[in-house]
Tab-separated table of C-alpha atoms in Angstrom:
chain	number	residue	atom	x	y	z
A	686	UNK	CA	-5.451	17.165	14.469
A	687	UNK	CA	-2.311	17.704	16.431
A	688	UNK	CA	-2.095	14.134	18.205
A	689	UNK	CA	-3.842	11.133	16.761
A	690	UNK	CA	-4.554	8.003	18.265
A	691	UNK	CA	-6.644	4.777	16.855
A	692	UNK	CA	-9.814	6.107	19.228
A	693	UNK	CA	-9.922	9.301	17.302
A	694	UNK	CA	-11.688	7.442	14.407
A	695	UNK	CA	-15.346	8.721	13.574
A	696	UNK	CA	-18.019	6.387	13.821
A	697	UNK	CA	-18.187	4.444	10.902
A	698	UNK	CA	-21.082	2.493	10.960
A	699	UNK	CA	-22.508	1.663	7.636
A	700	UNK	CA	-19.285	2.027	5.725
A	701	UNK	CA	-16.946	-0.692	3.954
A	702	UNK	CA	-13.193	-1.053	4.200
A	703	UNK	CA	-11.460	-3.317	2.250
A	704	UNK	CA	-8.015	-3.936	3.734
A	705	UNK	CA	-5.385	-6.138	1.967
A	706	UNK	CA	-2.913	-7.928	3.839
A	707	UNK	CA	-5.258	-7.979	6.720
A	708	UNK	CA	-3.709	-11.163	7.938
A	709	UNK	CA	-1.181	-9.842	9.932
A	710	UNK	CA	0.838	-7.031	11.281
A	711	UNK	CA	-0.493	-3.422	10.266
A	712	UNK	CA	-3.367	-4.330	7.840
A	713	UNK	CA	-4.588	-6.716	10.996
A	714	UNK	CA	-3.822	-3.557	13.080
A	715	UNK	CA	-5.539	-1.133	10.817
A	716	UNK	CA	-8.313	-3.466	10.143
A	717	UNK	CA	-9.179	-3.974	14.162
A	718	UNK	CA	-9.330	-0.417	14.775
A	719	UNK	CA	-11.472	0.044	11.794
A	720	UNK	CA	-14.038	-2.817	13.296
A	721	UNK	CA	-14.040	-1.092	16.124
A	722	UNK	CA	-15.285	2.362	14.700
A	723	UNK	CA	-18.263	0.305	12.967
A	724	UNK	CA	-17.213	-0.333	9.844
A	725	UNK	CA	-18.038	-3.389	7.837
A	726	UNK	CA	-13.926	-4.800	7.061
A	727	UNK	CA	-13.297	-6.583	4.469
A	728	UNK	CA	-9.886	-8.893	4.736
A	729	UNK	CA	-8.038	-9.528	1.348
A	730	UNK	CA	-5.980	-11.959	1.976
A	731	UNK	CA	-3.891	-14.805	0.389
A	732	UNK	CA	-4.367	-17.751	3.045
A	733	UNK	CA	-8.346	-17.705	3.808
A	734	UNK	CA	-7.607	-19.909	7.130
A	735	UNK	CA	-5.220	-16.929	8.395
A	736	UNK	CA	-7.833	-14.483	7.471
A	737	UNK	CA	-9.907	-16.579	9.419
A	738	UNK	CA	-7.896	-16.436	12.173
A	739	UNK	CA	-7.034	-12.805	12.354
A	740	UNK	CA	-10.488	-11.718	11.629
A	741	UNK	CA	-11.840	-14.252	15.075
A	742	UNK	CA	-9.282	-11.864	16.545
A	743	UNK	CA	-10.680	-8.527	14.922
A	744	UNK	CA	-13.572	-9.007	16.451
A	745	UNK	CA	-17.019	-6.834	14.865
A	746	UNK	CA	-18.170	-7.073	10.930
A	747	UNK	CA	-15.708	-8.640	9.630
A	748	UNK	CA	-15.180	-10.879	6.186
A	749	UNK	CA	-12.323	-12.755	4.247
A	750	UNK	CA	-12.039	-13.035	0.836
A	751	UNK	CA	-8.869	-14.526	-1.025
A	752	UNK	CA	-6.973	-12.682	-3.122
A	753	UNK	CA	-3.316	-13.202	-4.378
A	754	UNK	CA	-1.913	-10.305	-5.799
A	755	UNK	CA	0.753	-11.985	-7.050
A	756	UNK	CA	-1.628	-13.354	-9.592
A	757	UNK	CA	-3.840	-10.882	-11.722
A	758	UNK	CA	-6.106	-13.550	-12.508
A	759	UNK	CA	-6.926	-13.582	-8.769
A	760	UNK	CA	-6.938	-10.039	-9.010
A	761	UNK	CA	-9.674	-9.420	-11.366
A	762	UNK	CA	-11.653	-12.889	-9.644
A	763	UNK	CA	-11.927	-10.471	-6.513
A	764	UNK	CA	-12.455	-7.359	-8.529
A	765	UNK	CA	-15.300	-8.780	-10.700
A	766	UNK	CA	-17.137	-10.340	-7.585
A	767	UNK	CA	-17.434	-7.509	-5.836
A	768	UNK	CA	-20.733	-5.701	-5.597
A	769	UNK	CA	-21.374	-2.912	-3.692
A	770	UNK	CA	-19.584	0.211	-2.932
A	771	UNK	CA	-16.272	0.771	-0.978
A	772	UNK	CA	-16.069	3.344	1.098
A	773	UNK	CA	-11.904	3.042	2.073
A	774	UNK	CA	-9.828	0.507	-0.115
A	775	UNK	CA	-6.540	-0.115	2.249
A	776	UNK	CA	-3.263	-1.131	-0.272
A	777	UNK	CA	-1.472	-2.223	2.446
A	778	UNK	CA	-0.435	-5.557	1.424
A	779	UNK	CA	3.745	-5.592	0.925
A	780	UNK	CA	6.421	-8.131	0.592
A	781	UNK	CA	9.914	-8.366	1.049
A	782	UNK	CA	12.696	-10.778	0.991
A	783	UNK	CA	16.299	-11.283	-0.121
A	784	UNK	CA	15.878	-13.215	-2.758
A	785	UNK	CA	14.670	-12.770	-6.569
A	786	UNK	CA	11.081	-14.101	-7.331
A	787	UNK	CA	8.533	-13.686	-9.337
A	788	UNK	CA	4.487	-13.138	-9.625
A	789	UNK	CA	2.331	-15.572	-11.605
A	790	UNK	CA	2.493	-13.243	-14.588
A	791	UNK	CA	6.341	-13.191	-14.704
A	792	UNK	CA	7.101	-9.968	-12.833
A	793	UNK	CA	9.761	-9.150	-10.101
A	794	UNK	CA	7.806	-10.172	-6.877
A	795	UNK	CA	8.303	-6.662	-5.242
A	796	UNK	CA	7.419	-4.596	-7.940
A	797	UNK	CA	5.016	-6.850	-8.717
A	798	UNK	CA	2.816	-7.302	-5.929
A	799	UNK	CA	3.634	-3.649	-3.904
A	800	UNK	CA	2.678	-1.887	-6.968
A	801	UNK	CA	1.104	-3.710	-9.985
A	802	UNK	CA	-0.825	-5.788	-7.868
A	803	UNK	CA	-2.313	-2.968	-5.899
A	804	UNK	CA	-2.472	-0.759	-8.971
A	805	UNK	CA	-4.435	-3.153	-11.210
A	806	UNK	CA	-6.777	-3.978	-7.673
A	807	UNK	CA	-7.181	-0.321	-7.521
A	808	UNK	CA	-8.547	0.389	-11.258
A	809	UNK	CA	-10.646	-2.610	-11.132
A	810	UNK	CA	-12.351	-1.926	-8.093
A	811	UNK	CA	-12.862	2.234	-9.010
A	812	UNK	CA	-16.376	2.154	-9.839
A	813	UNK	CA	-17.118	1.381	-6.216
A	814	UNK	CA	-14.934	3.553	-4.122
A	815	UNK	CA	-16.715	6.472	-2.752
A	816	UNK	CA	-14.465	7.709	-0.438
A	817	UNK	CA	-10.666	7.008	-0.211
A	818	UNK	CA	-8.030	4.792	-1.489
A	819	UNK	CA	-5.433	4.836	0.868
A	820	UNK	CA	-1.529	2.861	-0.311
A	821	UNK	CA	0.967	1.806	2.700
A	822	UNK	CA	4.503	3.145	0.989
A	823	UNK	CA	7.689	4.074	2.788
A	824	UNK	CA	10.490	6.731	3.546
A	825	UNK	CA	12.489	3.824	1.320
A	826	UNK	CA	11.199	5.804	-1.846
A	827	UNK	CA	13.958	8.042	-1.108
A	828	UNK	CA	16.495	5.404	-2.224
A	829	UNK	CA	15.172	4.133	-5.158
A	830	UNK	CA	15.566	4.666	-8.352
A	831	UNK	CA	13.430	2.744	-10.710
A	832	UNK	CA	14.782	1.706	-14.772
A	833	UNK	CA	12.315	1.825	-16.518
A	834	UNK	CA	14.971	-0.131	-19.126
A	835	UNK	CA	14.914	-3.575	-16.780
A	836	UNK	CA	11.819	-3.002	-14.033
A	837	UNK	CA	11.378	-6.629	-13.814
A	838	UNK	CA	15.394	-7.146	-12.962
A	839	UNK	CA	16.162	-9.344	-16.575
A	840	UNK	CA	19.517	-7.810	-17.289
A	841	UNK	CA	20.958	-6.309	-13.919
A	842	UNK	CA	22.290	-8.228	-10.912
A	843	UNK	CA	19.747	-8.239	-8.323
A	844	UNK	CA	19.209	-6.399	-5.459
A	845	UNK	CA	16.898	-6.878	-3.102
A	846	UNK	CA	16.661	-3.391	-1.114
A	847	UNK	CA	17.009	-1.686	-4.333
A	848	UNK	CA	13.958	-3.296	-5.675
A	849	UNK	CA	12.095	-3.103	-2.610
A	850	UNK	CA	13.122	0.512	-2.354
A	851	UNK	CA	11.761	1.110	-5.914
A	852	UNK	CA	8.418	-0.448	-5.006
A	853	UNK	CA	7.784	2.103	-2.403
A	854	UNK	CA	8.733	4.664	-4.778
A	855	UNK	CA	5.756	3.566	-7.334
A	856	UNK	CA	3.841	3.207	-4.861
A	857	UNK	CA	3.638	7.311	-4.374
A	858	UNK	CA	4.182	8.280	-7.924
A	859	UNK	CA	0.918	5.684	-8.593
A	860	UNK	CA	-0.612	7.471	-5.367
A	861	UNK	CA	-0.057	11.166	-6.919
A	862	UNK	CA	-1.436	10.457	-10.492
A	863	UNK	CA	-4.107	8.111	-9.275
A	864	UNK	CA	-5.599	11.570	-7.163
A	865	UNK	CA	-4.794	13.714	-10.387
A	866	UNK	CA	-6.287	11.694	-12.720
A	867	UNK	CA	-9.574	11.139	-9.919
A	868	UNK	CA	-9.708	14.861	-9.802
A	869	UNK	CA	-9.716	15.632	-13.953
A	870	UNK	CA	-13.204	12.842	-13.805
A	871	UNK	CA	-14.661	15.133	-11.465
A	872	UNK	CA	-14.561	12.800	-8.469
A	873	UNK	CA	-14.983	13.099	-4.653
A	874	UNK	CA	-12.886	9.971	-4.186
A	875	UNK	CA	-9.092	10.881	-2.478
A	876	UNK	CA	-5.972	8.913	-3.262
A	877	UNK	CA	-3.407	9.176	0.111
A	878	UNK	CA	-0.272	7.433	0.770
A	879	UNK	CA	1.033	6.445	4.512
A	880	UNK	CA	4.582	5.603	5.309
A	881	UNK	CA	3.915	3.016	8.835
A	882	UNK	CA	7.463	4.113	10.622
A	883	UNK	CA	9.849	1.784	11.817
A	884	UNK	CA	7.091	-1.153	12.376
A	885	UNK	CA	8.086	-4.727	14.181
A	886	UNK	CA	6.233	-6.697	11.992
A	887	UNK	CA	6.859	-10.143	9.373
A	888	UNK	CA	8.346	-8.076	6.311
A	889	UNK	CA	11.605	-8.486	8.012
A	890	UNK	CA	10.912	-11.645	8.682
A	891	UNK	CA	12.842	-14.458	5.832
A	892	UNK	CA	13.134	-17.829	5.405
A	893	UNK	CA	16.369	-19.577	5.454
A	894	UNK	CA	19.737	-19.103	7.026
A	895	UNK	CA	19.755	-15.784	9.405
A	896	UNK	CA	22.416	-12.957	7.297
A	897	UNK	CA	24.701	-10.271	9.302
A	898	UNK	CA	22.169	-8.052	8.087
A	899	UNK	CA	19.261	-10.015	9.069
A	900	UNK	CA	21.146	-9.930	12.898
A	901	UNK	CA	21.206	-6.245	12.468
A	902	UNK	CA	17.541	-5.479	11.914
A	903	UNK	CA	16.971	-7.863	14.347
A	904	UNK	CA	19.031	-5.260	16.879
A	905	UNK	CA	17.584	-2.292	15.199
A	906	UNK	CA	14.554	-3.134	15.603
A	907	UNK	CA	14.640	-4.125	19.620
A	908	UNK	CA	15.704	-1.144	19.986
A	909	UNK	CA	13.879	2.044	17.899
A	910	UNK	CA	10.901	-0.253	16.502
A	911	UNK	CA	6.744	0.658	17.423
A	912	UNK	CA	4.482	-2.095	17.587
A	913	UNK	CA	2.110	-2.949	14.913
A	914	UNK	CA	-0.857	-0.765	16.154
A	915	UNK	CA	1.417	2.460	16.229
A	916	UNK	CA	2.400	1.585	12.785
A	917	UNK	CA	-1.113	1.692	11.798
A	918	UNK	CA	-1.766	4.968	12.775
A	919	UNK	CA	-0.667	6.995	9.657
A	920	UNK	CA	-2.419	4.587	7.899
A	921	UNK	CA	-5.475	5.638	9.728
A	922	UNK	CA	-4.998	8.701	9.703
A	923	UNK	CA	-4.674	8.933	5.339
A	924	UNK	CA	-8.032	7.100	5.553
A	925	UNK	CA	-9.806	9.546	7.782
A	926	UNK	CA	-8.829	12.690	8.502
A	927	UNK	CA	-9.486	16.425	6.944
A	928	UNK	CA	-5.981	16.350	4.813
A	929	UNK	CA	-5.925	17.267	0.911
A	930	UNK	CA	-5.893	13.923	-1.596
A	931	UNK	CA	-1.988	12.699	-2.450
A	932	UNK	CA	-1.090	13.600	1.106
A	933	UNK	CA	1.883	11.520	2.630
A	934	UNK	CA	1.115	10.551	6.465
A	935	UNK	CA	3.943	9.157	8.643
A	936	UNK	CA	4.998	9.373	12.232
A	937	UNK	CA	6.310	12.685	13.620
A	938	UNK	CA	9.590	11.660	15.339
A	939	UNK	CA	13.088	10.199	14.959
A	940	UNK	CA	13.397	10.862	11.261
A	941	UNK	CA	9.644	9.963	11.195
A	942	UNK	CA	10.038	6.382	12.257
A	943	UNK	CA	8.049	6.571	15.750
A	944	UNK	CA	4.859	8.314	16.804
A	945	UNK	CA	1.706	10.275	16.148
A	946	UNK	CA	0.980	10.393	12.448
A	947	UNK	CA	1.207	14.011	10.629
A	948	UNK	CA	2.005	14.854	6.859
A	949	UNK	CA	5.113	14.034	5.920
A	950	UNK	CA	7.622	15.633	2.834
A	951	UNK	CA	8.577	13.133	0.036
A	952	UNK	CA	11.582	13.097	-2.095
A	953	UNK	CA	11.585	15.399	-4.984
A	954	UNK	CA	11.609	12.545	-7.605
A	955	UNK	CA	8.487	11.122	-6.028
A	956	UNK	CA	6.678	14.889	-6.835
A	957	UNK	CA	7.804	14.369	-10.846
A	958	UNK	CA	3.967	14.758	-12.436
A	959	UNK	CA	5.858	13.335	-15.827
A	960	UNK	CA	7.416	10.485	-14.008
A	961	UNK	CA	4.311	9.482	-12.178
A	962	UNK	CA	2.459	9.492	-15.864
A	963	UNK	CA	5.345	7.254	-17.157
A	964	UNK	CA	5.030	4.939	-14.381
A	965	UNK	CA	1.032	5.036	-14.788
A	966	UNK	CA	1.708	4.130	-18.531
A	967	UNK	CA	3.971	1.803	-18.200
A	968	UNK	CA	1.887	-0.024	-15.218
A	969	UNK	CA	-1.011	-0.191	-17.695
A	970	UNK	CA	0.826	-1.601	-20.348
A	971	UNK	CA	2.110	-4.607	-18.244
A	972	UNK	CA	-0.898	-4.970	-16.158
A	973	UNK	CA	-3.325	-4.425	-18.941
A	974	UNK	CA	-5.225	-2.443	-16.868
A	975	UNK	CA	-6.034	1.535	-17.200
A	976	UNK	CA	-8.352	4.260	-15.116
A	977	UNK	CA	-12.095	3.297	-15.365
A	978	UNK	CA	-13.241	6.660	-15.084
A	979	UNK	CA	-14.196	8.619	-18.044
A	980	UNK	CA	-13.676	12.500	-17.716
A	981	UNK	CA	-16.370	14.362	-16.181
A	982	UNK	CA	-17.718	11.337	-14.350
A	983	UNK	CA	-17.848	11.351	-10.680
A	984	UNK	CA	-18.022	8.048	-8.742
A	985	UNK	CA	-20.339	9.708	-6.308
């Protein structure tokens, strides 16, 4: 495809797309244009009366179902009532913020919900994904730099776009081992990542007192910023169209921040097949989670 836009989707009537984060901003985005291609979307959300209210708004099949994934035990509640397959599972759920906080379970809120919240949802819900799993990340990854020493931020000073930056980062190193690992069992299923662009939506968004930075995203994004339903376009586009699995999908202009989705380069780091196995180790070990899959199975 040279140009894509949200009509280009296929019909998907008879499929299921479970989008989380589906409240607002690009999963509500990516979940309307999904509706309107015929699919059956699922909302995975943490407040069931805003998934209520975006989903009125979606319009089509739609259904909400809570899930916090700041809490694994709501995790594996969502995971374990599922039945059925999935045809597109949509990590798009994200958080950001200034401040330190932490999940349920004790982990650093960014880390813990962009990445080990999606990765243990992911796992759990394997067995019934026949087509693609598709994780929101971010040009950010280029910035990060994740300790494995301190990933939950107990002994260094905090810092907020650091962590968030790191977040993004495991989310394409999980992305890239998730497809090689879904390959060696033999299965159809695709694992994509989509960077949104420069998106005007609630992640910049804080509580409390307004920052000098805060005032300069604020100008930043008045100026350069697409809407929601732009942003959702390389999100789309992971989930549906003829690319290879561990593509990266973002915008094709300024610095890939605005307009029609294409594939998109990633940092070197974010290419490291050891680092991406470290990170998948490491993910298990806190999340006690691991890939479902035996090798040699296929999940279609």
């Amino acid at each position: 495809m040279t140009t894509f836009h949200g009509v280009d989707l296929p019909d998907l009537s008879g499929t299921t797309a479970v989008v989380t984060g589906a409240n607002s901003g690009i999963g509500r985005s990516v979940s309307r244009a999904l509706a309107a291609a015929g699919a059956r979307v699922v909302l995975a959300v943490r407040s069931i009366e805003r998934g209520h209210t975006a989903a009125h708004g979606i319009g089509g099949d739609t259904e909400v179902r809570e899930l916090d994934l700041a809490d694994l035990g709501s995790v594996r509640t969502f995971a374990a009532d599922w039945d059925g397959p999935i045809d597109l599972l949509i990590n798009n759920a994200g958080v950001s913020g200034p401040s330190l906080t932490r999940t349920t379970d004790g982990f650093e809120s960014k880390f813990g919900i962009n990445h080990l919240g999606h990765f243990a949802l992911t796992n759990l819900l394997l067995p019934h994904i026949t087509g693609r799993v598709v994780t929101v990340a971010s040009q950010a990854e280029r910035l990060a730099r994740l300790d494995f020493a301190d990933l939950n931020w107990e002994q260094r000073p905090y810092q907020a776009s650091r962590a968030y930056n790191d977040s993004k980062f495991a989310n394409l190193l999980f992305t890239a081992e998730l497809h090689r690992r879904l390959t060696a069992a033999g299965s159809n299923v695709r694992a994509n990542a989509a960077h949104p662009g420069l998106v005007a939506t609630n992640i910049y968004q804080h509580d409390g007192p307004r920052r000098p930075i805060d005032l300069m995203w604020s100008a930043v994004l008045g100026l350069l910023a697409q809407d929601a339903d732009h942003g959702a376009l390389p999100v789309l586009y992971a989930a549906v169209a003829d690319i290879p699995g561990n593509s990266f999908t973002g915008p094709r202009h300024l610095a890939h921040m605005r307009g029609a989705p294409q594939l998109i380069d990633r940092s070197e780091p974010a290419q490291d097949p050891e680092l991406a196995r470290r990170l998948w180790n490491v993910s298990e070990q806190l999340t006690g989670i691991g890939f479902p899959l035996p090798s040699g199975t296929s999940t279609r």
